[in-house]
Amino acid sequence: MRRFFSYLMLFYFLVFFLQESQAQQISSTYSDSTITKRSFIERIPYKELIVPVGLMSYGLIALESHFLIGQNKDLRDELRENIDRKFSVDDFSQYAGTASIFALDAFGIRAKHNLKQRLFAAAVSNAIMTATVMSIKNTGNVWRPDSSANNSFPSGHTATAFVGAELLWQEYKDRSIWYGVAGYAVAAGTGFFRMYNNKHWLSDVAMGAGIGILSTKIAYWMLPLIDQNKQSQSVTYMFIPGYNGKQLTIAGNIRF
């Protein structure tokens, strides 16, 4: 169990602090005067690929590496020895980051981008992530730790959570790094509970995290495709949460 938490803490701090070290470069890359004069490929800050590609590489290598496969099983066994009951918090925490970029702004904590841009980033990042995760799941053959299905790789819950964490980081890192800390802590916790609940291996979680982060970065690289200089003059929106006894739902109405 101690070794597992060491992996978890290393995983979380690697993700967050490498993001922080790149903040200044990212800010300069996205200056308005530069964006309008450079092609999409030229605008990509390739150092941002270090973390997501590293995580995804680990996940892919672990599919064939006997050592990493053994590590997956050792961590699973350590967790099973300490599991008394399952916690389904990961079914809800995966959406926390994405919801926060709208909820915080609604409560007066202003995001970096306007509502239209945030909706674009959230929609595109989740679309890329979902398409990638489902494509890999449908062509893969990795059994879940509990042997319930052979679509374990990668973790969709974790990918969704890290999409939200990166959205939160992009929107609020200039206001305070603690929003990013909170977002990545929740995302790392989601990955932990996927393993704790015996639904995923560590390699599934790493791959999902990498996909989630990279999908969101791509979405923000695409933001210039919508008019960044055009501010939404008249935008109203309303979100109404609900619960039907089994599922948490949210209904919304947005008018530009």
Coordinates of N, CA and C in Angstrom, one line a residue:
M1 N 0.8 -1.2 0.0 CA 0.0 0.0 0.0 C 0.9 1.3 0.0
R2 N 1.9 1.2 0.8 CA 2.8 2.4 0.8 C 3.4 2.7 -0.5
R3 N 3.8 1.6 -1.3 CA 4.4 1.8 -2.6 C 3.4 2.4 -3.5
F4 N 2.2 2.0 -3.4 CA 1.1 2.6 -4.3 C 1.0 4.0 -4.1
F5 N 0.9 4.5 -2.8 CA 0.8 5.9 -2.6 C 2.0 6.7 -3.1
S6 N 3.2 6.1 -3.0 CA 4.4 6.7 -3.6 C 4.2 6.9 -5.1
Y7 N 3.7 5.9 -5.8 CA 3.4 6.1 -7.2 C 2.4 7.2 -7.4
L8 N 1.4 7.2 -6.6 CA 0.3 8.2 -6.8 C 0.8 9.6 -6.6
M9 N 1.6 9.8 -5.6 CA 2.1 11.2 -5.3 C 3.1 11.6 -6.4
L10 N 4.0 10.7 -6.8 CA 4.9 11.0 -7.9 C 4.2 11.4 -9.2
F11 N 3.1 10.6 -9.5 CA 2.3 10.8 -10.6 C 1.7 12.2 -10.6
Y12 N 1.1 12.6 -9.5 CA 0.4 13.9 -9.3 C 1.4 15.0 -9.4
F13 N 2.5 15.0 -8.7 CA 3.4 16.1 -8.7 C 4.1 16.3 -10.0
L14 N 4.3 15.2 -10.7 CA 4.9 15.3 -12.1 C 4.0 16.0 -13.0
V15 N 2.7 15.7 -13.0 CA 1.8 16.3 -13.8 C 1.7 17.8 -13.5
F16 N 1.5 18.1 -12.2 CA 1.2 19.5 -11.9 C 2.4 20.5 -12.0
F17 N 3.5 20.1 -11.5 CA 4.6 21.0 -11.4 C 5.3 21.2 -12.8
L18 N 5.2 20.2 -13.7 CA 5.7 20.4 -15.0 C 4.7 21.4 -15.8
Q19 N 3.4 21.3 -15.4 CA 2.5 22.3 -16.0 C 2.9 23.7 -15.5
E20 N 3.2 23.9 -14.2 CA 3.5 25.2 -13.7 C 4.7 25.8 -14.3
S21 N 5.7 24.9 -14.5 CA 7.0 25.4 -15.1 C 6.9 25.9 -16.5
Q22 N 5.8 25.5 -17.2 CA 5.6 25.9 -18.5 C 4.6 27.1 -18.7
A23 N 4.1 27.6 -17.5 CA 3.1 28.7 -17.6 C 3.5 29.9 -18.3
Q24 N 4.8 30.3 -18.1 CA 5.2 31.6 -18.7 C 5.3 31.4 -20.2
Q25 N 5.8 30.3 -20.6 CA 6.0 30.0 -22.1 C 4.6 29.9 -22.7
I26 N 3.7 29.3 -22.1 CA 2.3 29.2 -22.6 C 1.7 30.6 -22.8
S27 N 1.9 31.4 -21.8 CA 1.3 32.7 -21.8 C 1.8 33.5 -23.0
S28 N 3.1 33.5 -23.2 CA 3.7 34.2 -24.3 C 3.3 33.7 -25.7
T29 N 3.1 32.3 -25.7 CA 2.7 31.7 -27.0 C 1.4 32.1 -27.5
Y30 N 0.5 32.4 -26.5 CA -0.9 32.7 -26.9 C -1.2 34.2 -26.9
S31 N -0.2 35.0 -27.1 CA -0.5 36.5 -27.2 C -1.2 36.7 -28.5
D32 N -2.1 37.7 -28.5 CA -3.0 37.9 -29.6 C -2.2 38.3 -30.9
S33 N -1.2 39.1 -30.7 CA -0.4 39.5 -31.9 C 0.3 38.3 -32.6
T34 N 0.7 37.3 -31.8 CA 1.3 36.1 -32.4 C 0.4 35.2 -33.0
I35 N -0.8 35.0 -32.4 CA -1.7 34.0 -32.9 C -2.2 34.3 -34.3
T36 N -2.4 35.6 -34.6 CA -3.0 35.9 -35.9 C -2.0 35.8 -37.0
K37 N -0.7 35.6 -36.7 CA 0.3 35.6 -37.8 C 0.9 34.2 -37.9
R38 N 0.5 33.2 -37.2 CA 1.2 31.9 -37.2 C 0.2 30.8 -37.5
S39 N 0.7 29.8 -38.2 CA -0.2 28.7 -38.5 C -0.4 27.8 -37.3
F40 N -1.4 26.9 -37.4 CA -1.7 26.1 -36.3 C -0.6 25.3 -35.8
I41 N 0.2 24.7 -36.7 CA 1.3 23.8 -36.3 C 2.4 24.7 -35.6
E42 N 2.7 25.9 -36.2 CA 3.7 26.7 -35.6 C 3.3 27.2 -34.2
R43 N 2.0 27.3 -33.9 CA 1.6 27.8 -32.6 C 1.8 26.8 -31.5
I44 N 2.0 25.5 -31.8 CA 2.0 24.5 -30.8 C 3.3 24.6 -30.0
P45 N 3.2 24.8 -28.7 CA 4.4 24.8 -27.8 C 4.7 23.3 -27.5
Y46 N 5.7 22.8 -28.1 CA 5.9 21.3 -28.1 C 6.4 20.8 -26.7
K47 N 6.9 21.7 -25.9 CA 7.3 21.3 -24.5 C 6.1 20.9 -23.7
E48 N 4.9 21.4 -24.1 CA 3.7 21.0 -23.4 C 3.3 19.5 -23.6
L49 N 4.0 18.9 -24.6 CA 3.7 17.5 -24.9 C 4.4 16.5 -24.0
I50 N 5.4 17.1 -23.2 CA 6.2 16.2 -22.4 C 5.4 15.4 -21.4
V51 N 4.5 16.0 -20.7 CA 3.7 15.3 -19.6 C 2.7 14.3 -20.3
P52 N 1.8 14.7 -21.1 CA 0.8 13.8 -21.7 C 1.5 12.7 -22.5
V53 N 2.5 13.0 -23.3 CA 3.1 11.9 -24.1 C 3.9 11.0 -23.2
G54 N 4.5 11.5 -22.1 CA 5.2 10.6 -21.1 C 4.2 9.6 -20.5
L55 N 3.1 10.1 -20.0 CA 2.1 9.3 -19.4 C 1.5 8.2 -20.4
M56 N 1.2 8.7 -21.6 CA 0.7 7.7 -22.6 C 1.8 6.7 -23.0
S57 N 3.0 7.1 -23.0 CA 4.1 6.2 -23.4 C 4.2 5.1 -22.3
Y58 N 4.1 5.5 -21.0 CA 4.1 4.6 -19.9 C 3.0 3.6 -20.1
G59 N 1.8 4.1 -20.4 CA 0.6 3.2 -20.5 C 0.8 2.2 -21.6
L60 N 1.4 2.6 -22.8 CA 1.6 1.8 -23.9 C 2.7 0.7 -23.7
I61 N 3.8 1.2 -23.1 CA 4.9 0.3 -22.8 C 4.4 -0.8 -21.8
A62 N 3.5 -0.4 -20.8 CA 3.1 -1.4 -19.8 C 2.2 -2.5 -20.4
L63 N 1.7 -2.3 -21.6 CA 1.0 -3.4 -22.3 C 1.8 -4.6 -22.6
E64 N 3.1 -4.4 -22.8 CA 4.0 -5.4 -23.2 C 5.1 -5.7 -22.3
S65 N 5.4 -4.8 -21.4 CA 6.5 -5.0 -20.4 C 6.1 -5.9 -19.3
H66 N 6.9 -7.0 -19.2 CA 6.6 -8.0 -18.1 C 6.8 -7.4 -16.8
F67 N 7.8 -6.5 -16.6 CA 8.0 -5.8 -15.4 C 6.9 -4.9 -15.0
L68 N 6.4 -4.1 -15.9 CA 5.3 -3.2 -15.6 C 4.0 -3.9 -15.4
I69 N 3.8 -5.0 -16.1 CA 2.6 -5.8 -15.9 C 2.6 -6.4 -14.5
G70 N 3.8 -6.8 -14.1 CA 3.9 -7.3 -12.7 C 3.7 -6.2 -11.7
Q71 N 4.1 -5.0 -12.0 CA 3.8 -3.9 -11.1 C 2.3 -3.6 -11.0
N72 N 1.7 -3.7 -12.1 CA 0.2 -3.5 -12.1 C -0.5 -4.5 -11.2
K73 N -0.1 -5.7 -11.3 CA -0.7 -6.8 -10.5 C -0.3 -6.6 -9.0
D74 N 0.9 -6.2 -8.7 CA 1.3 -6.0 -7.3 C 0.5 -4.9 -6.7
L75 N 0.3 -3.8 -7.4 CA -0.5 -2.7 -6.9 C -1.9 -3.2 -6.7
R76 N -2.4 -3.9 -7.6 CA -3.8 -4.4 -7.5 C -4.0 -5.3 -6.2
D77 N -3.0 -6.2 -6.0 CA -3.0 -7.1 -4.9 C -2.9 -6.3 -3.6
E78 N -2.1 -5.3 -3.5 CA -1.9 -4.5 -2.3 C -3.2 -3.8 -2.0
L79 N -3.9 -3.3 -3.0 CA -5.2 -2.6 -2.8 C -6.2 -3.5 -2.3
R80 N -6.3 -4.7 -2.9 CA -7.3 -5.7 -2.6 C -7.2 -6.1 -1.1
E81 N -6.0 -6.1 -0.6 CA -5.8 -6.5 0.8 C -6.4 -5.5 1.7
N82 N -6.5 -4.3 1.3 CA -7.0 -3.2 2.2 C -8.4 -2.7 1.8
I83 N -9.1 -3.3 0.8 CA -10.4 -2.9 0.5 C -11.4 -3.5 1.4
D84 N -12.2 -2.7 2.0 CA -13.4 -3.2 2.8 C -14.7 -3.0 2.0
R85 N -14.8 -1.9 1.3 CA -16.0 -1.7 0.4 C -15.6 -0.7 -0.6
K86 N -16.4 -0.7 -1.7 CA -16.1 0.2 -2.8 C -16.7 1.5 -2.6
F87 N -16.1 2.5 -3.2 CA -16.6 3.9 -3.2 C -16.8 4.4 -4.6
S88 N -18.0 4.8 -4.9 CA -18.4 5.2 -6.3 C -18.1 6.7 -6.5
V89 N -17.3 7.3 -5.7 CA -17.1 8.8 -5.8 C -16.5 9.1 -7.2
D90 N -15.7 8.2 -7.8 CA -15.1 8.5 -9.1 C -16.1 8.6 -10.2
D91 N -17.4 8.1 -10.0 CA -18.4 8.3 -11.0 C -18.8 9.8 -11.1
F92 N -18.6 10.5 -10.0 CA -19.0 11.9 -10.0 C -17.8 12.9 -10.1
S93 N -16.7 12.5 -9.4 CA -15.5 13.4 -9.4 C -14.9 13.6 -10.8
Q94 N -15.2 12.7 -11.7 CA -14.6 12.8 -13.0 C -15.1 14.1 -13.7
Y95 N -16.3 14.6 -13.3 CA -16.8 15.8 -14.0 C -16.6 17.1 -13.2
A96 N -15.9 17.0 -12.1 CA -15.7 18.1 -11.2 C -15.0 19.3 -11.9
G97 N -13.9 19.0 -12.6 CA -13.1 20.0 -13.2 C -13.8 20.8 -14.3
T98 N -14.5 20.0 -15.2 CA -15.2 20.7 -16.3 C -16.4 21.5 -15.7
A99 N -17.1 21.0 -14.7 CA -18.2 21.8 -14.1 C -17.6 23.1 -13.5
S100 N -16.4 23.0 -12.9 CA -15.9 24.1 -12.2 C -15.6 25.3 -13.0
I101 N -15.2 25.1 -14.3 CA -14.9 26.3 -15.1 C -16.1 27.1 -15.5
F102 N -17.3 26.5 -15.3 CA -18.5 27.3 -15.5 C -19.1 27.8 -14.1
A103 N -19.0 26.9 -13.1 CA -19.5 27.2 -11.8 C -18.8 28.4 -11.1
L104 N -17.4 28.4 -11.2 CA -16.7 29.4 -10.6 C -16.9 30.8 -11.2
D105 N -17.0 30.8 -12.5 CA -17.3 32.0 -13.2 C -18.7 32.5 -12.9
A106 N -19.7 31.6 -12.7 CA -21.0 32.0 -12.4 C -21.1 32.7 -11.0
F107 N -20.1 32.3 -10.1 CA -20.1 32.8 -8.8 C -19.2 34.0 -8.7
G108 N -18.8 34.6 -9.8 CA -18.0 35.8 -9.8 C -16.5 35.6 -9.8
I109 N -16.0 34.4 -9.9 CA -14.5 34.2 -10.0 C -14.2 34.0 -11.5
R110 N -13.8 35.1 -12.1 CA -13.8 35.2 -13.6 C -12.7 34.3 -14.2
A111 N -13.1 33.6 -15.2 CA -12.2 32.7 -16.0 C -11.4 33.5 -17.0
K112 N -10.4 32.9 -17.5 CA -9.5 33.6 -18.5 C -10.2 33.9 -19.8
H113 N -11.1 32.9 -20.2 CA -11.8 33.1 -21.5 C -13.3 33.3 -21.3
N114 N -13.9 33.8 -22.3 CA -15.4 34.1 -22.2 C -16.1 32.8 -22.3
L115 N -17.4 32.8 -22.1 CA -18.3 31.6 -22.1 C -18.2 30.9 -23.4
K116 N -18.3 31.6 -24.5 CA -18.2 30.9 -25.8 C -16.9 30.1 -26.0
Q117 N -15.8 30.7 -25.6 CA -14.5 30.1 -25.7 C -14.4 28.9 -24.8
R118 N -14.9 29.0 -23.6 CA -14.9 27.9 -22.6 C -15.8 26.7 -23.1
L119 N -16.9 27.0 -23.7 CA -17.8 26.0 -24.2 C -17.1 25.3 -25.4
F120 N -16.4 26.0 -26.2 CA -15.7 25.5 -27.3 C -14.6 24.5 -26.8
A121 N -13.8 25.0 -25.9 CA -12.7 24.2 -25.3 C -13.2 22.9 -24.6
A122 N -14.3 23.1 -23.9 CA -14.8 21.9 -23.2 C -15.4 20.9 -24.1
A123 N -16.1 21.4 -25.1 CA -16.7 20.5 -26.1 C -15.7 19.8 -27.0
V124 N -14.7 20.5 -27.5 CA -13.7 19.9 -28.3 C -12.8 18.9 -27.6
S125 N -12.4 19.3 -26.4 CA -11.5 18.5 -25.6 C -12.2 17.2 -25.2
N126 N -13.5 17.2 -24.8 CA -14.2 16.0 -24.5 C -14.5 15.2 -25.7
A127 N -14.7 15.8 -26.8 CA -15.0 15.1 -28.1 C -13.7 14.3 -28.5
I128 N -12.5 15.0 -28.5 CA -11.3 14.3 -28.8 C -11.0 13.2 -27.8
M129 N -11.2 13.5 -26.5 CA -10.9 12.4 -25.5 C -11.8 11.2 -25.7
T130 N -13.1 11.5 -25.9 CA -14.0 10.3 -26.0 C -13.7 9.5 -27.2
A131 N -13.5 10.2 -28.3 CA -13.2 9.4 -29.6 C -11.9 8.6 -29.4
T132 N -10.9 9.1 -28.8 CA -9.7 8.4 -28.6 C -9.8 7.2 -27.7
V133 N -10.5 7.5 -26.5 CA -10.6 6.4 -25.5 C -11.5 5.3 -26.1
M134 N -12.6 5.6 -26.7 CA -13.5 4.6 -27.3 C -12.8 3.8 -28.4
S135 N -12.0 4.5 -29.2 CA -11.3 3.8 -30.3 C -10.4 2.8 -29.8
I136 N -9.6 3.2 -28.7 CA -8.6 2.2 -28.1 C -9.3 1.1 -27.4
K137 N -10.4 1.4 -26.7 CA -11.1 0.4 -26.0 C -11.7 -0.7 -26.9
N138 N -12.2 -0.2 -28.0 CA -12.9 -1.1 -29.0 C -11.9 -2.0 -29.8
T139 N -10.7 -1.5 -29.8 CA -9.7 -2.3 -30.5 C -8.7 -3.1 -29.6
G140 N -8.8 -2.8 -28.3 CA -7.9 -3.4 -27.3 C -8.5 -4.7 -26.8
N141 N -7.7 -5.3 -25.9 CA -8.1 -6.6 -25.3 C -7.5 -6.7 -23.9
V142 N -7.6 -5.7 -23.1 CA -7.1 -5.8 -21.7 C -8.2 -6.0 -20.7
W143 N -8.1 -7.1 -20.0 CA -9.1 -7.4 -19.0 C -9.0 -6.5 -17.8
R144 N -10.1 -6.1 -17.3 CA -10.1 -5.3 -16.0 C -9.6 -6.1 -14.9
P145 N -9.1 -5.5 -13.8 CA -8.6 -6.3 -12.7 C -9.7 -7.2 -12.1
D146 N -11.0 -6.8 -12.1 CA -12.0 -7.7 -11.6 C -12.6 -8.6 -12.6
S147 N -12.0 -8.7 -13.8 CA -12.4 -9.6 -14.9 C -13.8 -9.4 -15.3
S148 N -14.3 -8.2 -15.2 CA -15.7 -7.9 -15.6 C -15.8 -7.6 -17.1
A149 N -14.8 -7.2 -17.7 CA -14.8 -6.9 -19.2 C -13.4 -6.8 -19.7
N150 N -13.2 -6.8 -21.0 CA -11.9 -6.7 -21.6 C -11.6 -5.4 -22.3
N151 N -12.2 -4.3 -21.7 CA -12.0 -3.0 -22.2 C -11.4 -2.1 -21.2
S152 N -10.4 -2.6 -20.4 CA -9.9 -1.9 -19.3 C -9.0 -0.7 -19.8
F153 N -8.3 -0.8 -20.9 CA -7.3 0.1 -21.3 C -7.9 1.0 -22.4
P154 N -7.9 2.4 -22.2 CA -7.4 3.1 -21.0 C -8.6 3.4 -20.1
S155 N -8.4 4.2 -19.0 CA -9.5 4.5 -18.1 C -10.2 5.7 -18.6
G156 N -11.5 5.6 -19.0 CA -12.3 6.7 -19.4 C -12.6 7.7 -18.3
H157 N -12.9 7.2 -17.1 CA -13.1 8.0 -16.0 C -11.9 9.0 -15.7
T158 N -10.7 8.4 -15.8 CA -9.5 9.2 -15.5 C -9.3 10.2 -16.6
A159 N -9.5 9.8 -17.9 CA -9.4 10.7 -19.0 C -10.3 11.9 -18.9
T160 N -11.6 11.6 -18.5 CA -12.6 12.7 -18.3 C -12.1 13.6 -17.2
A161 N -11.6 13.0 -16.1 CA -11.2 13.8 -15.0 C -10.0 14.8 -15.3
F162 N -9.1 14.3 -16.1 CA -7.9 15.1 -16.5 C -8.2 16.1 -17.6
V163 N -9.2 15.8 -18.4 CA -9.7 16.9 -19.2 C -10.2 18.1 -18.4
G164 N -11.0 17.8 -17.3 CA -11.5 18.8 -16.5 C -10.4 19.5 -15.7
A165 N -9.4 18.8 -15.3 CA -8.3 19.3 -14.5 C -7.5 20.3 -15.4
E166 N -7.2 19.9 -16.7 CA -6.5 20.8 -17.6 C -7.3 22.0 -18.0
L167 N -8.6 21.9 -18.1 CA -9.5 23.0 -18.4 C -9.4 24.0 -17.2
L168 N -9.5 23.5 -16.0 CA -9.4 24.4 -14.8 C -8.1 25.0 -14.8
W169 N -7.0 24.3 -15.1 CA -5.7 24.9 -15.1 C -5.5 26.0 -16.1
Q170 N -6.0 25.8 -17.3 CA -5.9 26.8 -18.4 C -6.7 28.0 -18.0
E171 N -7.9 27.9 -17.4 CA -8.7 29.0 -17.2 C -8.3 29.8 -15.9
Y172 N -7.7 29.2 -14.9 CA -7.5 29.9 -13.7 C -6.0 29.9 -13.2
K173 N -5.1 29.4 -14.0 CA -3.7 29.4 -13.5 C -3.1 30.8 -13.3
D174 N -3.6 31.8 -14.1 CA -3.2 33.2 -14.0 C -3.8 33.8 -12.8
R175 N -4.9 33.3 -12.3 CA -5.5 33.9 -11.1 C -4.9 33.3 -9.8
S176 N -4.7 32.0 -9.8 CA -4.0 31.4 -8.6 C -3.7 29.9 -9.0
I177 N -2.5 29.5 -8.6 CA -2.1 28.1 -9.0 C -2.9 27.1 -8.2
W178 N -3.6 27.5 -7.1 CA -4.3 26.6 -6.3 C -5.5 26.0 -6.9
Y179 N -6.1 26.7 -7.9 CA -7.2 26.1 -8.7 C -6.6 24.9 -9.5
G180 N -5.4 25.1 -10.0 CA -4.8 23.9 -10.7 C -4.5 22.8 -9.8
V181 N -4.0 23.1 -8.6 CA -3.7 22.1 -7.6 C -4.9 21.3 -7.3
A182 N -6.0 22.0 -7.0 CA -7.3 21.4 -6.7 C -7.8 20.5 -7.8
G183 N -7.7 21.0 -9.0 CA -8.2 20.3 -10.2 C -7.4 19.0 -10.4
Y184 N -6.1 19.1 -10.3 CA -5.3 17.9 -10.5 C -5.3 16.9 -9.4
A185 N -5.6 17.4 -8.2 CA -5.8 16.6 -7.0 C -7.0 15.7 -7.2
V186 N -8.1 16.4 -7.6 CA -9.4 15.6 -7.8 C -9.2 14.6 -8.9
A187 N -8.5 15.0 -10.0 CA -8.3 14.1 -11.1 C -7.4 12.9 -10.7
A188 N -6.3 13.2 -10.0 CA -5.5 12.1 -9.5 C -6.3 11.2 -8.5
G189 N -7.2 11.8 -7.7 CA -8.0 11.0 -6.8 C -9.0 10.1 -7.6
T190 N -9.5 10.6 -8.7 CA -10.4 9.8 -9.5 C -9.7 8.6 -10.1
G191 N -8.4 8.8 -10.5 CA -7.6 7.7 -11.0 C -7.4 6.7 -9.9
F192 N -7.1 7.2 -8.7 CA -6.9 6.3 -7.5 C -8.1 5.4 -7.2
F193 N -9.3 6.1 -7.2 CA -10.5 5.3 -6.9 C -10.8 4.3 -8.0
R194 N -10.4 4.5 -9.3 CA -10.6 3.6 -10.3 C -9.8 2.3 -10.0
M195 N -8.6 2.5 -9.4 CA -7.8 1.3 -9.0 C -8.3 0.7 -7.7
Y196 N -8.7 1.6 -6.8 CA -9.2 1.2 -5.5 C -10.5 0.3 -5.7
N197 N -11.3 0.7 -6.6 CA -12.5 -0.1 -6.9 C -12.3 -1.3 -7.8
N198 N -11.1 -1.6 -8.1 CA -10.7 -2.8 -8.8 C -11.2 -2.7 -10.3
K199 N -11.3 -1.5 -10.9 CA -11.8 -1.4 -12.2 C -10.7 -1.1 -13.2
H200 N -9.5 -0.7 -12.8 CA -8.4 -0.3 -13.7 C -7.1 -0.6 -13.1
W201 N -6.1 -0.8 -14.0 CA -4.7 -1.0 -13.7 C -4.1 0.4 -13.6
L202 N -2.9 0.5 -13.1 CA -2.1 1.8 -13.0 C -1.9 2.3 -14.5
S203 N -1.5 1.3 -15.4 CA -1.2 1.7 -16.7 C -2.5 2.3 -17.4
D204 N -3.7 1.8 -17.1 CA -4.9 2.3 -17.7 C -5.1 3.8 -17.2
V205 N -4.8 4.0 -16.0 CA -5.0 5.4 -15.4 C -4.0 6.3 -16.0
A206 N -2.7 5.9 -16.2 CA -1.7 6.8 -16.8 C -2.1 7.1 -18.2
M207 N -2.5 6.1 -19.0 CA -2.9 6.4 -20.3 C -4.1 7.3 -20.4
G208 N -5.1 7.1 -19.6 CA -6.2 8.0 -19.5 C -5.9 9.4 -19.2
A209 N -5.0 9.6 -18.2 CA -4.5 10.9 -17.8 C -3.8 11.6 -19.0
G210 N -3.0 10.9 -19.7 CA -2.3 11.5 -20.8 C -3.2 11.9 -21.9
I211 N -4.2 11.1 -22.2 CA -5.2 11.4 -23.2 C -6.0 12.6 -22.8
G212 N -6.4 12.7 -21.6 CA -7.2 13.8 -21.1 C -6.5 15.1 -21.2
I213 N -5.2 15.1 -20.7 CA -4.4 16.4 -20.8 C -4.2 16.8 -22.2
L214 N -3.8 15.9 -23.1 CA -3.4 16.2 -24.4 C -4.7 16.7 -25.2
S215 N -5.8 16.0 -25.0 CA -7.0 16.4 -25.7 C -7.4 17.9 -25.4
T216 N -7.2 18.3 -24.1 CA -7.6 19.6 -23.7 C -6.6 20.6 -24.3
K217 N -5.3 20.3 -24.3 CA -4.3 21.2 -24.9 C -4.6 21.4 -26.4
I218 N -5.0 20.4 -27.1 CA -5.3 20.5 -28.5 C -6.5 21.4 -28.7
A219 N -7.5 21.3 -27.8 CA -8.7 22.2 -27.8 C -8.3 23.7 -27.7
Y220 N -7.3 24.0 -26.8 CA -6.9 25.3 -26.6 C -6.0 25.8 -27.7
W221 N -5.3 24.9 -28.3 CA -4.5 25.3 -29.5 C -5.4 25.7 -30.7
M222 N -6.6 25.1 -30.6 CA -7.6 25.4 -31.7 C -8.5 26.6 -31.4
L223 N -8.3 27.2 -30.3 CA -9.2 28.4 -29.9 C -9.1 29.5 -30.9
P224 N -8.0 29.8 -31.6 CA -8.0 30.8 -32.6 C -9.0 30.6 -33.7
L225 N -9.5 29.4 -33.9 CA -10.4 29.1 -35.0 C -11.7 29.8 -34.7
I226 N -12.0 30.2 -33.5 CA -13.1 31.1 -33.2 C -12.6 32.5 -32.9
D227 N -13.3 33.5 -33.1 CA -12.8 34.8 -33.0 C -12.5 35.2 -31.6
Q228 N -11.2 35.2 -31.2 CA -10.8 35.5 -29.9 C -11.0 37.0 -29.5
N229 N -11.1 37.8 -30.5 CA -11.2 39.3 -30.2 C -12.7 39.7 -30.1
K230 N -13.6 38.8 -30.4 CA -15.0 39.1 -30.3 C -15.5 38.7 -29.0
Q231 N -15.9 39.6 -28.2 CA -16.5 39.3 -26.9 C -18.0 39.1 -27.0
S232 N -18.5 38.2 -26.3 CA -19.9 37.9 -26.2 C -20.6 39.1 -25.5
Q233 N -21.4 39.9 -26.2 CA -22.0 41.0 -25.7 C -23.2 40.7 -24.9
S234 N -24.0 39.7 -25.3 CA -25.2 39.4 -24.7 C -25.3 37.9 -24.5
V235 N -24.9 37.4 -23.3 CA -24.9 36.0 -23.1 C -25.6 35.7 -21.8
T236 N -26.6 34.9 -21.8 CA -27.3 34.5 -20.6 C -27.3 33.0 -20.6
Y237 N -27.1 32.4 -19.4 CA -27.1 31.0 -19.2 C -27.7 30.6 -17.9
M238 N -28.2 29.4 -17.9 CA -28.8 28.9 -16.6 C -28.6 27.4 -16.6
F239 N -28.2 26.8 -15.5 CA -28.0 25.4 -15.3 C -28.8 24.9 -14.1
I240 N -29.5 23.8 -14.3 CA -30.4 23.3 -13.3 C -30.0 21.9 -13.0
P241 N -29.5 21.6 -11.8 CA -29.1 20.2 -11.5 C -30.3 19.4 -11.1
G242 N -30.2 18.1 -11.2 CA -31.3 17.2 -10.8 C -30.8 15.8 -10.4
Y243 N -31.7 15.1 -9.8 CA -31.3 13.7 -9.4 C -32.5 12.8 -9.5
N244 N -32.5 11.7 -10.3 CA -33.6 10.9 -10.5 C -33.7 9.6 -9.6
G245 N -32.8 9.6 -8.6 CA -32.7 8.5 -7.7 C -31.6 7.5 -8.1
K246 N -31.1 7.6 -9.3 CA -30.0 6.8 -9.7 C -28.8 7.6 -10.3
Q247 N -29.2 8.7 -11.0 CA -28.2 9.4 -11.7 C -28.3 10.9 -11.4
L248 N -27.1 11.6 -11.4 CA -27.1 13.1 -11.2 C -27.2 13.7 -12.6
T249 N -28.1 14.6 -12.8 CA -28.3 15.2 -14.2 C -28.2 16.7 -14.0
I250 N -27.9 17.4 -15.2 CA -27.9 18.8 -15.2 C -28.5 19.3 -16.6
A251 N -29.4 20.2 -16.5 CA -30.1 20.8 -17.7 C -29.6 22.2 -17.8
G252 N -29.4 22.6 -19.0 CA -28.9 24.0 -19.2 C -29.6 24.7 -20.4
N253 N -29.5 26.0 -20.3 CA -30.0 26.9 -21.4 C -29.0 28.0 -21.6
I254 N -28.5 28.1 -22.8 CA -27.5 29.1 -23.1 C -27.9 29.9 -24.3
R255 N -27.9 31.3 -24.2 CA -28.3 32.2 -25.3 C -27.2 33.2 -25.5
F256 N -26.7 33.2 -26.8 CA -25.7 34.2 -27.1 C -26.4 35.4 -27.8

